Amino acid sequence: MSENRGNDDAVPDSRMGALILELRQCGVTDSTVLSVIETTPRDIFLPEPFKARAFENVALPIGHHQTVSQPAVVGLMTQELEVTDRHKVLEIGTGSGYQAIILAKLCRRLYTVERHPALLKIAEQRFVDMKLTNITAIARDGAGGWPEQAPFERILIAAAAADVPPVLFNQLAVGGIMIVPVGLDESDQRLIKVTRTEDGAETRDLGPTRFVPLMDGMPGAEN
Ligand code: SAH
């Protein structure tokens, strides 16, 4: 008798279950955020040698000296961003597309910017493969944001800046939230949550974090 053994690429439930438990222990408690992470297998976003470690709560290399963030960090940033399906969201640093897909499953429309055209091409194929049609991606220096599409209700910056970038803050709607890792010394960075108010900003420190730096301009031949 033949038997349908299902999709060989299906998510290994026990490893994903363990990861979700770990995320809860790290403070990711929002059930919507957890369920989006649970239904987004992270191995798809990794090069072959690292696929086996996809369900570990660690950052992993994706090429061009970049990493896909630790799942707990993705979870916390997404949770603190308080995204709903009414929001237009901007992400700076598409990388593998993992965080982008998690945001796109929660928001109305995601705009995502990546300075490495090669990384962006692979991420865009993943958006197509995963049938996500509410993502618009562009290869450019994210320091300038995406003025043509501003304002955004939410902005997530996936690389560390020296300070809250004024150009990006100006593209945030009043009442909007930005999450940004601040600090260029990798061992001394803080994850900052900025809410734009009528007459300024409210800032909250979400704790220590570790991100690759936001780079200037487009990559040269060397990187
Ligand atoms: N969110 C990604 C991980 C981001 S790693 C994921 O889920 O995989 C940080 C990314 O920011 C890298 O891909 C890096 O190339 C990109 N980056 C760094 N500086 C940038 C800039 N100035 N403009 C756009 N992207 C930038």
JSON list of C-alpha atoms and ligand atoms in Angstrom, two decimals:
[
{"chain": "A", "resi": 1, "resn": "MET", "atom": "CA", "xyz": [0.00, 0.00, 0.00]},
{"chain": "A", "resi": 2, "resn": "SER", "atom": "CA", "xyz": [1.39, 3.37, -0.90]},
{"chain": "A", "resi": 3, "resn": "GLU", "atom": "CA", "xyz": [1.37, 6.02, 1.67]},
{"chain": "A", "resi": 4, "resn": "ASN", "atom": "CA", "xyz": [1.51, 9.80, 1.45]},
{"chain": "A", "resi": 5, "resn": "ARG", "atom": "CA", "xyz": [4.51, 10.70, 3.54]},
{"chain": "A", "resi": 6, "resn": "GLY", "atom": "CA", "xyz": [3.83, 14.38, 3.09]},
{"chain": "A", "resi": 7, "resn": "ASN", "atom": "CA", "xyz": [6.31, 17.07, 2.30]},
{"chain": "A", "resi": 8, "resn": "ASP", "atom": "CA", "xyz": [9.90, 16.18, 3.19]},
{"chain": "A", "resi": 9, "resn": "ASP", "atom": "CA", "xyz": [10.53, 19.88, 3.81]},
{"chain": "A", "resi": 10, "resn": "ALA", "atom": "CA", "xyz": [7.82, 20.07, 6.44]},
{"chain": "A", "resi": 11, "resn": "VAL", "atom": "CA", "xyz": [8.75, 21.86, 9.66]},
{"chain": "A", "resi": 12, "resn": "PRO", "atom": "CA", "xyz": [10.24, 19.47, 12.21]},
{"chain": "A", "resi": 13, "resn": "ASP", "atom": "CA", "xyz": [7.69, 20.04, 14.96]},
{"chain": "A", "resi": 14, "resn": "SER", "atom": "CA", "xyz": [9.81, 19.11, 17.99]},
{"chain": "A", "resi": 15, "resn": "ARG", "atom": "CA", "xyz": [12.66, 21.47, 17.10]},
{"chain": "A", "resi": 16, "resn": "MET", "atom": "CA", "xyz": [10.24, 24.28, 16.30]},
{"chain": "A", "resi": 17, "resn": "GLY", "atom": "CA", "xyz": [8.33, 23.55, 19.52]},
{"chain": "A", "resi": 18, "resn": "ALA", "atom": "CA", "xyz": [11.54, 23.84, 21.53]},
{"chain": "A", "resi": 19, "resn": "LEU", "atom": "CA", "xyz": [12.42, 27.11, 19.82]},
{"chain": "A", "resi": 20, "resn": "ILE", "atom": "CA", "xyz": [8.99, 28.59, 20.57]},
{"chain": "A", "resi": 21, "resn": "LEU", "atom": "CA", "xyz": [9.37, 27.61, 24.22]},
{"chain": "A", "resi": 22, "resn": "GLU", "atom": "CA", "xyz": [12.75, 29.33, 24.32]},
{"chain": "A", "resi": 23, "resn": "LEU", "atom": "CA", "xyz": [11.30, 32.47, 22.73]},
{"chain": "A", "resi": 24, "resn": "ARG", "atom": "CA", "xyz": [8.62, 32.57, 25.45]},
{"chain": "A", "resi": 25, "resn": "GLN", "atom": "CA", "xyz": [11.36, 32.35, 28.08]},
{"chain": "A", "resi": 26, "resn": "CYS", "atom": "CA", "xyz": [13.10, 35.28, 26.35]},
{"chain": "A", "resi": 27, "resn": "GLY", "atom": "CA", "xyz": [9.95, 37.41, 26.74]},
{"chain": "A", "resi": 28, "resn": "VAL", "atom": "CA", "xyz": [8.23, 36.85, 23.39]},
{"chain": "A", "resi": 29, "resn": "THR", "atom": "CA", "xyz": [4.71, 36.26, 24.70]},
{"chain": "A", "resi": 30, "resn": "ASP", "atom": "CA", "xyz": [2.46, 37.71, 21.98]},
{"chain": "A", "resi": 31, "resn": "SER", "atom": "CA", "xyz": [0.57, 34.70, 20.62]},
{"chain": "A", "resi": 32, "resn": "THR", "atom": "CA", "xyz": [0.14, 36.19, 17.13]},
{"chain": "A", "resi": 33, "resn": "VAL", "atom": "CA", "xyz": [3.88, 36.87, 16.82]},
{"chain": "A", "resi": 34, "resn": "LEU", "atom": "CA", "xyz": [4.71, 33.38, 18.13]},
{"chain": "A", "resi": 35, "resn": "SER", "atom": "CA", "xyz": [2.32, 31.72, 15.71]},
{"chain": "A", "resi": 36, "resn": "VAL", "atom": "CA", "xyz": [3.78, 33.61, 12.72]},
{"chain": "A", "resi": 37, "resn": "ILE", "atom": "CA", "xyz": [7.28, 32.51, 13.78]},
{"chain": "A", "resi": 38, "resn": "GLU", "atom": "CA", "xyz": [6.03, 28.94, 14.24]},
{"chain": "A", "resi": 39, "resn": "THR", "atom": "CA", "xyz": [4.63, 28.83, 10.70]},
{"chain": "A", "resi": 40, "resn": "THR", "atom": "CA", "xyz": [7.73, 30.35, 9.06]},
{"chain": "A", "resi": 41, "resn": "PRO", "atom": "CA", "xyz": [10.43, 27.65, 8.85]},
{"chain": "A", "resi": 42, "resn": "ARG", "atom": "CA", "xyz": [13.77, 29.43, 9.22]},
{"chain": "A", "resi": 43, "resn": "ASP", "atom": "CA", "xyz": [15.83, 26.80, 7.35]},
{"chain": "A", "resi": 44, "resn": "ILE", "atom": "CA", "xyz": [14.47, 28.15, 4.04]},
{"chain": "A", "resi": 45, "resn": "PHE", "atom": "CA", "xyz": [16.39, 31.39, 4.68]},
{"chain": "A", "resi": 46, "resn": "LEU", "atom": "CA", "xyz": [19.79, 29.81, 5.28]},
{"chain": "A", "resi": 47, "resn": "PRO", "atom": "CA", "xyz": [22.59, 28.57, 3.04]},
{"chain": "A", "resi": 48, "resn": "GLU", "atom": "CA", "xyz": [23.00, 24.77, 3.03]},
{"chain": "A", "resi": 49, "resn": "PRO", "atom": "CA", "xyz": [25.72, 24.44, 5.71]},
{"chain": "A", "resi": 50, "resn": "PHE", "atom": "CA", "xyz": [23.59, 26.26, 8.29]},
{"chain": "A", "resi": 51, "resn": "LYS", "atom": "CA", "xyz": [20.16, 24.78, 7.56]},
{"chain": "A", "resi": 52, "resn": "ALA", "atom": "CA", "xyz": [20.64, 22.14, 10.24]},
{"chain": "A", "resi": 53, "resn": "ARG", "atom": "CA", "xyz": [20.99, 24.88, 12.88]},
{"chain": "A", "resi": 54, "resn": "ALA", "atom": "CA", "xyz": [17.93, 26.86, 11.74]},
{"chain": "A", "resi": 55, "resn": "PHE", "atom": "CA", "xyz": [15.91, 26.04, 14.85]},
{"chain": "A", "resi": 56, "resn": "GLU", "atom": "CA", "xyz": [18.59, 27.16, 17.29]},
{"chain": "A", "resi": 57, "resn": "ASN", "atom": "CA", "xyz": [18.12, 30.53, 18.94]},
{"chain": "A", "resi": 58, "resn": "VAL", "atom": "CA", "xyz": [21.28, 31.99, 17.35]},
{"chain": "A", "resi": 59, "resn": "ALA", "atom": "CA", "xyz": [22.18, 34.44, 14.57]},
{"chain": "A", "resi": 60, "resn": "LEU", "atom": "CA", "xyz": [23.55, 32.58, 11.52]},
{"chain": "A", "resi": 61, "resn": "PRO", "atom": "CA", "xyz": [25.58, 33.65, 8.45]},
{"chain": "A", "resi": 62, "resn": "ILE", "atom": "CA", "xyz": [23.75, 34.41, 5.17]},
{"chain": "A", "resi": 63, "resn": "GLY", "atom": "CA", "xyz": [26.79, 35.52, 3.11]},
{"chain": "A", "resi": 64, "resn": "HIS", "atom": "CA", "xyz": [28.39, 38.91, 2.39]},
{"chain": "A", "resi": 65, "resn": "HIS", "atom": "CA", "xyz": [29.44, 39.09, 6.08]},
{"chain": "A", "resi": 66, "resn": "GLN", "atom": "CA", "xyz": [25.78, 39.41, 7.10]},
{"chain": "A", "resi": 67, "resn": "THR", "atom": "CA", "xyz": [23.64, 37.33, 9.44]},
{"chain": "A", "resi": 68, "resn": "VAL", "atom": "CA", "xyz": [20.00, 36.41, 9.89]},
{"chain": "A", "resi": 69, "resn": "SER", "atom": "CA", "xyz": [19.10, 37.67, 13.37]},
{"chain": "A", "resi": 70, "resn": "GLN", "atom": "CA", "xyz": [18.56, 35.43, 16.39]},
{"chain": "A", "resi": 71, "resn": "PRO", "atom": "CA", "xyz": [14.90, 34.25, 16.49]},
{"chain": "A", "resi": 72, "resn": "ALA", "atom": "CA", "xyz": [14.41, 35.77, 19.98]},
{"chain": "A", "resi": 73, "resn": "VAL", "atom": "CA", "xyz": [15.52, 39.15, 18.64]},
{"chain": "A", "resi": 74, "resn": "VAL", "atom": "CA", "xyz": [13.22, 38.85, 15.61]},
{"chain": "A", "resi": 75, "resn": "GLY", "atom": "CA", "xyz": [10.40, 37.94, 18.00]},
{"chain": "A", "resi": 76, "resn": "LEU", "atom": "CA", "xyz": [11.06, 40.80, 20.42]},
{"chain": "A", "resi": 77, "resn": "MET", "atom": "CA", "xyz": [11.44, 43.41, 17.68]},
{"chain": "A", "resi": 78, "resn": "THR", "atom": "CA", "xyz": [8.25, 42.23, 15.99]},
{"chain": "A", "resi": 79, "resn": "GLN", "atom": "CA", "xyz": [6.35, 42.18, 19.28]},
{"chain": "A", "resi": 80, "resn": "GLU", "atom": "CA", "xyz": [7.53, 45.67, 20.28]},
{"chain": "A", "resi": 81, "resn": "LEU", "atom": "CA", "xyz": [6.63, 47.01, 16.83]},
{"chain": "A", "resi": 82, "resn": "GLU", "atom": "CA", "xyz": [2.94, 46.27, 17.63]},
{"chain": "A", "resi": 83, "resn": "VAL", "atom": "CA", "xyz": [2.11, 45.61, 13.97]},
{"chain": "A", "resi": 84, "resn": "THR", "atom": "CA", "xyz": [-1.47, 45.24, 12.72]},
{"chain": "A", "resi": 85, "resn": "ASP", "atom": "CA", "xyz": [-2.98, 44.63, 9.30]},
{"chain": "A", "resi": 86, "resn": "ARG", "atom": "CA", "xyz": [-3.69, 48.37, 8.97]},
{"chain": "A", "resi": 87, "resn": "HIS", "atom": "CA", "xyz": [0.01, 49.26, 8.97]},
{"chain": "A", "resi": 88, "resn": "LYS", "atom": "CA", "xyz": [2.38, 50.23, 6.19]},
{"chain": "A", "resi": 89, "resn": "VAL", "atom": "CA", "xyz": [5.80, 49.10, 7.43]},
{"chain": "A", "resi": 90, "resn": "LEU", "atom": "CA", "xyz": [9.37, 49.92, 6.36]},
{"chain": "A", "resi": 91, "resn": "GLU", "atom": "CA", "xyz": [12.25, 47.53, 7.03]},
{"chain": "A", "resi": 92, "resn": "ILE", "atom": "CA", "xyz": [15.89, 48.58, 6.50]},
{"chain": "A", "resi": 93, "resn": "GLY", "atom": "CA", "xyz": [18.15, 45.55, 5.89]},
{"chain": "A", "resi": 94, "resn": "THR", "atom": "CA", "xyz": [16.19, 42.79, 4.12]},
{"chain": "A", "resi": 95, "resn": "GLY", "atom": "CA", "xyz": [19.08, 40.30, 4.43]},
{"chain": "A", "resi": 96, "resn": "SER", "atom": "CA", "xyz": [17.69, 36.79, 4.04]},
{"chain": "A", "resi": 97, "resn": "GLY", "atom": "CA", "xyz": [14.08, 38.01, 4.00]},
{"chain": "A", "resi": 98, "resn": "TYR", "atom": "CA", "xyz": [13.18, 36.15, 7.23]},
{"chain": "A", "resi": 99, "resn": "GLN", "atom": "CA", "xyz": [12.18, 39.20, 9.29]},
{"chain": "A", "resi": 100, "resn": "ALA", "atom": "CA", "xyz": [10.51, 40.68, 6.18]},
{"chain": "A", "resi": 101, "resn": "ILE", "atom": "CA", "xyz": [8.25, 37.66, 5.77]},
{"chain": "A", "resi": 102, "resn": "ILE", "atom": "CA", "xyz": [7.30, 37.69, 9.44]},
{"chain": "A", "resi": 103, "resn": "LEU", "atom": "CA", "xyz": [6.38, 41.38, 9.20]},
{"chain": "A", "resi": 104, "resn": "ALA", "atom": "CA", "xyz": [4.53, 40.89, 5.90]},
{"chain": "A", "resi": 105, "resn": "LYS", "atom": "CA", "xyz": [2.33, 38.21, 7.47]},
{"chain": "A", "resi": 106, "resn": "LEU", "atom": "CA", "xyz": [1.23, 40.77, 10.09]},
{"chain": "A", "resi": 107, "resn": "CYS", "atom": "CA", "xyz": [1.01, 44.09, 8.24]},
{"chain": "A", "resi": 108, "resn": "ARG", "atom": "CA", "xyz": [-0.90, 45.58, 5.31]},
{"chain": "A", "resi": 109, "resn": "ARG", "atom": "CA", "xyz": [2.14, 46.30, 3.16]},
{"chain": "A", "resi": 110, "resn": "LEU", "atom": "CA", "xyz": [5.87, 45.93, 3.74]},
{"chain": "A", "resi": 111, "resn": "TYR", "atom": "CA", "xyz": [8.53, 48.03, 2.05]},
{"chain": "A", "resi": 112, "resn": "THR", "atom": "CA", "xyz": [12.00, 46.56, 2.54]},
{"chain": "A", "resi": 113, "resn": "VAL", "atom": "CA", "xyz": [15.38, 48.01, 1.57]},
{"chain": "A", "resi": 114, "resn": "GLU", "atom": "CA", "xyz": [18.68, 46.13, 1.16]},
{"chain": "A", "resi": 115, "resn": "ARG", "atom": "CA", "xyz": [22.04, 47.51, 0.00]},
{"chain": "A", "resi": 116, "resn": "HIS", "atom": "CA", "xyz": [23.31, 44.13, -1.31]},
{"chain": "A", "resi": 117, "resn": "PRO", "atom": "CA", "xyz": [21.58, 43.44, -4.65]},
{"chain": "A", "resi": 118, "resn": "ALA", "atom": "CA", "xyz": [22.70, 39.76, -4.50]},
{"chain": "A", "resi": 119, "resn": "LEU", "atom": "CA", "xyz": [21.08, 39.19, -1.09]},
{"chain": "A", "resi": 120, "resn": "LEU", "atom": "CA", "xyz": [17.93, 41.03, -2.17]},
{"chain": "A", "resi": 121, "resn": "LYS", "atom": "CA", "xyz": [17.55, 38.86, -5.29]},
{"chain": "A", "resi": 122, "resn": "ILE", "atom": "CA", "xyz": [17.53, 35.68, -3.20]},
{"chain": "A", "resi": 123, "resn": "ALA", "atom": "CA", "xyz": [15.14, 37.20, -0.64]},
{"chain": "A", "resi": 124, "resn": "GLU", "atom": "CA", "xyz": [12.75, 38.33, -3.39]},
{"chain": "A", "resi": 125, "resn": "GLN", "atom": "CA", "xyz": [12.61, 34.77, -4.77]},
{"chain": "A", "resi": 126, "resn": "ARG", "atom": "CA", "xyz": [11.63, 33.60, -1.27]},
{"chain": "A", "resi": 127, "resn": "PHE", "atom": "CA", "xyz": [8.78, 36.16, -1.19]},
{"chain": "A", "resi": 128, "resn": "VAL", "atom": "CA", "xyz": [7.51, 34.70, -4.48]},
{"chain": "A", "resi": 129, "resn": "ASP", "atom": "CA", "xyz": [7.96, 31.09, -3.32]},
{"chain": "A", "resi": 130, "resn": "MET", "atom": "CA", "xyz": [6.05, 31.84, -0.10]},
{"chain": "A", "resi": 131, "resn": "LYS", "atom": "CA", "xyz": [3.32, 33.60, -2.11]},
{"chain": "A", "resi": 132, "resn": "LEU", "atom": "CA", "xyz": [3.61, 36.86, -0.20]},
{"chain": "A", "resi": 133, "resn": "THR", "atom": "CA", "xyz": [2.33, 39.59, -2.48]},
{"chain": "A", "resi": 134, "resn": "ASN", "atom": "CA", "xyz": [2.30, 42.53, -0.05]},
{"chain": "A", "resi": 135, "resn": "ILE", "atom": "CA", "xyz": [6.08, 43.09, -0.10]},
{"chain": "A", "resi": 136, "resn": "THR", "atom": "CA", "xyz": [7.86, 45.71, -2.20]},
{"chain": "A", "resi": 137, "resn": "ALA", "atom": "CA", "xyz": [11.64, 45.47, -2.11]},
{"chain": "A", "resi": 138, "resn": "ILE", "atom": "CA", "xyz": [14.41, 47.70, -3.44]},
{"chain": "A", "resi": 139, "resn": "ALA", "atom": "CA", "xyz": [18.22, 47.61, -3.58]},
{"chain": "A", "resi": 140, "resn": "ARG", "atom": "CA", "xyz": [19.46, 50.94, -2.27]},
{"chain": "A", "resi": 141, "resn": "ASP", "atom": "CA", "xyz": [21.17, 52.58, 0.68]},
{"chain": "A", "resi": 142, "resn": "GLY", "atom": "CA", "xyz": [18.55, 52.43, 3.41]},
{"chain": "A", "resi": 143, "resn": "ALA", "atom": "CA", "xyz": [20.02, 55.46, 5.19]},
{"chain": "A", "resi": 144, "resn": "GLY", "atom": "CA", "xyz": [17.70, 57.56, 3.03]},
{"chain": "A", "resi": 145, "resn": "GLY", "atom": "CA", "xyz": [14.68, 55.39, 3.85]},
{"chain": "A", "resi": 146, "resn": "TRP", "atom": "CA", "xyz": [11.94, 55.32, 1.22]},
{"chain": "A", "resi": 147, "resn": "PRO", "atom": "CA", "xyz": [10.71, 58.94, 0.95]},
{"chain": "A", "resi": 148, "resn": "GLU", "atom": "CA", "xyz": [8.41, 58.17, -2.02]},
{"chain": "A", "resi": 149, "resn": "GLN", "atom": "CA", "xyz": [6.33, 55.86, 0.21]},
{"chain": "A", "resi": 150, "resn": "ALA", "atom": "CA", "xyz": [6.54, 57.75, 3.53]},
{"chain": "A", "resi": 151, "resn": "PRO", "atom": "CA", "xyz": [5.01, 58.12, 6.02]},
{"chain": "A", "resi": 152, "resn": "PHE", "atom": "CA", "xyz": [5.15, 54.65, 7.57]},
{"chain": "A", "resi": 153, "resn": "GLU", "atom": "CA", "xyz": [3.22, 53.56, 10.66]},
{"chain": "A", "resi": 154, "resn": "ARG", "atom": "CA", "xyz": [6.09, 51.27, 11.62]},
{"chain": "A", "resi": 155, "resn": "ILE", "atom": "CA", "xyz": [9.85, 51.21, 10.85]},
{"chain": "A", "resi": 156, "resn": "LEU", "atom": "CA", "xyz": [12.22, 48.36, 11.76]},
{"chain": "A", "resi": 157, "resn": "ILE", "atom": "CA", "xyz": [15.94, 48.88, 11.29]},
{"chain": "A", "resi": 158, "resn": "ALA", "atom": "CA", "xyz": [17.77, 45.54, 11.18]},
{"chain": "A", "resi": 159, "resn": "ALA", "atom": "CA", "xyz": [21.31, 46.94, 11.46]},
{"chain": "A", "resi": 160, "resn": "ALA", "atom": "CA", "xyz": [22.93, 49.13, 14.11]},
{"chain": "A", "resi": 161, "resn": "ALA", "atom": "CA", "xyz": [22.98, 52.91, 13.75]},
{"chain": "A", "resi": 162, "resn": "ALA", "atom": "CA", "xyz": [25.11, 55.46, 15.63]},
{"chain": "A", "resi": 163, "resn": "ASP", "atom": "CA", "xyz": [21.91, 57.10, 16.90]},
{"chain": "A", "resi": 164, "resn": "VAL", "atom": "CA", "xyz": [18.19, 57.16, 16.04]},
{"chain": "A", "resi": 165, "resn": "PRO", "atom": "CA", "xyz": [18.49, 58.19, 12.36]},
{"chain": "A", "resi": 166, "resn": "PRO", "atom": "CA", "xyz": [16.69, 61.56, 11.89]},
{"chain": "A", "resi": 167, "resn": "VAL", "atom": "CA", "xyz": [15.99, 60.89, 8.17]},
{"chain": "A", "resi": 168, "resn": "LEU", "atom": "CA", "xyz": [14.11, 57.69, 9.05]},
{"chain": "A", "resi": 169, "resn": "PHE", "atom": "CA", "xyz": [12.39, 59.25, 12.07]},
{"chain": "A", "resi": 170, "resn": "ASN", "atom": "CA", "xyz": [11.03, 61.92, 9.71]},
{"chain": "A", "resi": 171, "resn": "GLN", "atom": "CA", "xyz": [9.46, 59.16, 7.59]},
{"chain": "A", "resi": 172, "resn": "LEU", "atom": "CA", "xyz": [7.54, 57.83, 10.61]},
{"chain": "A", "resi": 173, "resn": "ALA", "atom": "CA", "xyz": [3.86, 58.79, 10.93]},
{"chain": "A", "resi": 174, "resn": "VAL", "atom": "CA", "xyz": [2.75, 60.60, 14.10]},
{"chain": "A", "resi": 175, "resn": "GLY", "atom": "CA", "xyz": [1.82, 57.82, 16.55]},
{"chain": "A", "resi": 176, "resn": "GLY", "atom": "CA", "xyz": [4.16, 55.49, 14.66]},
{"chain": "A", "resi": 177, "resn": "ILE", "atom": "CA", "xyz": [6.80, 53.21, 16.19]},
{"chain": "A", "resi": 178, "resn": "MET", "atom": "CA", "xyz": [10.41, 52.63, 15.14]},
{"chain": "A", "resi": 179, "resn": "ILE", "atom": "CA", "xyz": [12.68, 49.90, 16.51]},
{"chain": "A", "resi": 180, "resn": "VAL", "atom": "CA", "xyz": [16.39, 50.50, 16.02]},
{"chain": "A", "resi": 181, "resn": "PRO", "atom": "CA", "xyz": [19.61, 49.02, 17.44]},
{"chain": "A", "resi": 182, "resn": "VAL", "atom": "CA", "xyz": [21.76, 51.96, 18.52]},
{"chain": "A", "resi": 183, "resn": "GLY", "atom": "CA", "xyz": [25.52, 51.94, 19.11]},
{"chain": "A", "resi": 184, "resn": "LEU", "atom": "CA", "xyz": [28.41, 51.25, 16.77]},
{"chain": "A", "resi": 185, "resn": "ASP", "atom": "CA", "xyz": [30.43, 49.28, 19.30]},
{"chain": "A", "resi": 186, "resn": "GLU", "atom": "CA", "xyz": [29.06, 45.74, 18.82]},
{"chain": "A", "resi": 187, "resn": "SER", "atom": "CA", "xyz": [29.57, 44.92, 22.49]},
{"chain": "A", "resi": 188, "resn": "ASP", "atom": "CA", "xyz": [27.66, 48.00, 23.65]},
{"chain": "A", "resi": 189, "resn": "GLN", "atom": "CA", "xyz": [24.45, 48.30, 21.65]},
{"chain": "A", "resi": 190, "resn": "ARG", "atom": "CA", "xyz": [20.93, 48.95, 22.91]},
{"chain": "A", "resi": 191, "resn": "LEU", "atom": "CA", "xyz": [17.65, 48.13, 21.20]},
{"chain": "A", "resi": 192, "resn": "ILE", "atom": "CA", "xyz": [15.64, 51.36, 21.16]},
{"chain": "A", "resi": 193, "resn": "LYS", "atom": "CA", "xyz": [11.89, 51.80, 20.69]},
{"chain": "A", "resi": 194, "resn": "VAL", "atom": "CA", "xyz": [10.90, 55.26, 19.48]},
{"chain": "A", "resi": 195, "resn": "THR", "atom": "CA", "xyz": [7.27, 56.41, 19.32]},
{"chain": "A", "resi": 196, "resn": "ARG", "atom": "CA", "xyz": [6.64, 59.58, 17.32]},
{"chain": "A", "resi": 197, "resn": "THR", "atom": "CA", "xyz": [4.37, 61.98, 19.19]},
{"chain": "A", "resi": 198, "resn": "GLU", "atom": "CA", "xyz": [2.64, 65.19, 18.02]},
{"chain": "A", "resi": 199, "resn": "ASP", "atom": "CA", "xyz": [5.55, 67.30, 19.15]},
{"chain": "A", "resi": 200, "resn": "GLY", "atom": "CA", "xyz": [8.54, 64.97, 19.38]},
{"chain": "A", "resi": 201, "resn": "ALA", "atom": "CA", "xyz": [9.41, 61.44, 20.42]},
{"chain": "A", "resi": 202, "resn": "GLU", "atom": "CA", "xyz": [9.12, 59.05, 23.34]},
{"chain": "A", "resi": 203, "resn": "THR", "atom": "CA", "xyz": [12.08, 56.71, 23.64]},
{"chain": "A", "resi": 204, "resn": "ARG", "atom": "CA", "xyz": [12.32, 53.42, 25.51]},
{"chain": "A", "resi": 205, "resn": "ASP", "atom": "CA", "xyz": [15.43, 51.25, 25.98]},
{"chain": "A", "resi": 206, "resn": "LEU", "atom": "CA", "xyz": [14.54, 47.59, 25.37]},
{"chain": "A", "resi": 207, "resn": "GLY", "atom": "CA", "xyz": [17.93, 46.30, 26.54]},
{"chain": "A", "resi": 208, "resn": "PRO", "atom": "CA", "xyz": [21.27, 45.17, 25.16]},
{"chain": "A", "resi": 209, "resn": "THR", "atom": "CA", "xyz": [21.49, 43.72, 21.66]},
{"chain": "A", "resi": 210, "resn": "ARG", "atom": "CA", "xyz": [24.03, 42.85, 18.96]},
{"chain": "A", "resi": 211, "resn": "PHE", "atom": "CA", "xyz": [23.61, 43.73, 15.28]},
{"chain": "A", "resi": 212, "resn": "VAL", "atom": "CA", "xyz": [25.87, 44.17, 12.26]},
{"chain": "A", "resi": 213, "resn": "PRO", "atom": "CA", "xyz": [26.34, 47.90, 11.54]},
{"chain": "A", "resi": 214, "resn": "LEU", "atom": "CA", "xyz": [24.29, 49.91, 9.08]},
{"chain": "A", "resi": 215, "resn": "MET", "atom": "CA", "xyz": [26.76, 50.43, 6.22]},
{"chain": "A", "resi": 216, "resn": "ASP", "atom": "CA", "xyz": [27.29, 53.57, 4.16]},
{"chain": "A", "resi": 217, "resn": "GLY", "atom": "CA", "xyz": [26.28, 53.54, 0.51]},
{"chain": "A", "resi": 218, "resn": "MET", "atom": "CA", "xyz": [26.11, 50.57, -1.82]},
{"chain": "A", "resi": 219, "resn": "PRO", "atom": "CA", "xyz": [28.64, 47.69, -1.59]},
{"chain": "A", "resi": 220, "resn": "GLY", "atom": "CA", "xyz": [31.82, 47.84, -3.65]},
{"chain": "A", "resi": 221, "resn": "ALA", "atom": "CA", "xyz": [33.49, 44.89, -5.33]},
{"chain": "A", "resi": 222, "resn": "GLU", "atom": "CA", "xyz": [35.20, 43.91, -2.07]},
{"chain": "A", "resi": 223, "resn": "ASN", "atom": "CA", "xyz": [32.00, 43.07, -0.16]},
{"chain": "B", "resi": 1, "resn": "SAH", "atom": "N1", "xyz": [16.51, 41.32, 8.60]},
{"chain": "B", "resi": 1, "resn": "SAH", "atom": "C1", "xyz": [17.51, 40.41, 8.06]},
{"chain": "B", "resi": 1, "resn": "SAH", "atom": "C2", "xyz": [18.83, 40.47, 8.77]},
{"chain": "B", "resi": 1, "resn": "SAH", "atom": "C3", "xyz": [19.49, 41.74, 8.67]},
{"chain": "B", "resi": 1, "resn": "SAH", "atom": "S1", "xyz": [21.26, 41.73, 8.75]},
{"chain": "B", "resi": 1, "resn": "SAH", "atom": "C4", "xyz": [17.02, 38.97, 8.04]},
{"chain": "B", "resi": 1, "resn": "SAH", "atom": "O1", "xyz": [15.94, 38.69, 8.57]},
{"chain": "B", "resi": 1, "resn": "SAH", "atom": "O2", "xyz": [17.73, 38.15, 7.48]},
{"chain": "B", "resi": 1, "resn": "SAH", "atom": "C5", "xyz": [21.42, 43.41, 8.29]},
{"chain": "B", "resi": 1, "resn": "SAH", "atom": "C6", "xyz": [21.15, 43.67, 6.82]},
{"chain": "B", "resi": 1, "resn": "SAH", "atom": "O3", "xyz": [21.20, 45.08, 6.66]},
{"chain": "B", "resi": 1, "resn": "SAH", "atom": "C7", "xyz": [22.22, 43.07, 5.91]},
{"chain": "B", "resi": 1, "resn": "SAH", "atom": "O4", "xyz": [21.62, 42.31, 4.91]},
{"chain": "B", "resi": 1, "resn": "SAH", "atom": "C8", "xyz": [22.93, 44.31, 5.34]},
{"chain": "B", "resi": 1, "resn": "SAH", "atom": "O5", "xyz": [23.39, 44.13, 4.01]},
{"chain": "B", "resi": 1, "resn": "SAH", "atom": "C9", "xyz": [21.82, 45.36, 5.41]},
{"chain": "B", "resi": 1, "resn": "SAH", "atom": "N2", "xyz": [22.29, 46.73, 5.45]},
{"chain": "B", "resi": 1, "resn": "SAH", "atom": "C10", "xyz": [23.35, 47.24, 6.13]},
{"chain": "B", "resi": 1, "resn": "SAH", "atom": "N3", "xyz": [23.46, 48.56, 5.90]},
{"chain": "B", "resi": 1, "resn": "SAH", "atom": "C11", "xyz": [22.44, 48.90, 5.06]},
{"chain": "B", "resi": 1, "resn": "SAH", "atom": "C12", "xyz": [22.04, 50.12, 4.44]},
{"chain": "B", "resi": 1, "resn": "SAH", "atom": "N4", "xyz": [22.69, 51.25, 4.63]},
{"chain": "B", "resi": 1, "resn": "SAH", "atom": "N5", "xyz": [20.96, 50.10, 3.62]},
{"chain": "B", "resi": 1, "resn": "SAH", "atom": "C13", "xyz": [20.28, 48.92, 3.40]},
{"chain": "B", "resi": 1, "resn": "SAH", "atom": "N6", "xyz": [20.62, 47.75, 3.95]},
{"chain": "B", "resi": 1, "resn": "SAH", "atom": "C14", "xyz": [21.70, 47.73, 4.77]}
]
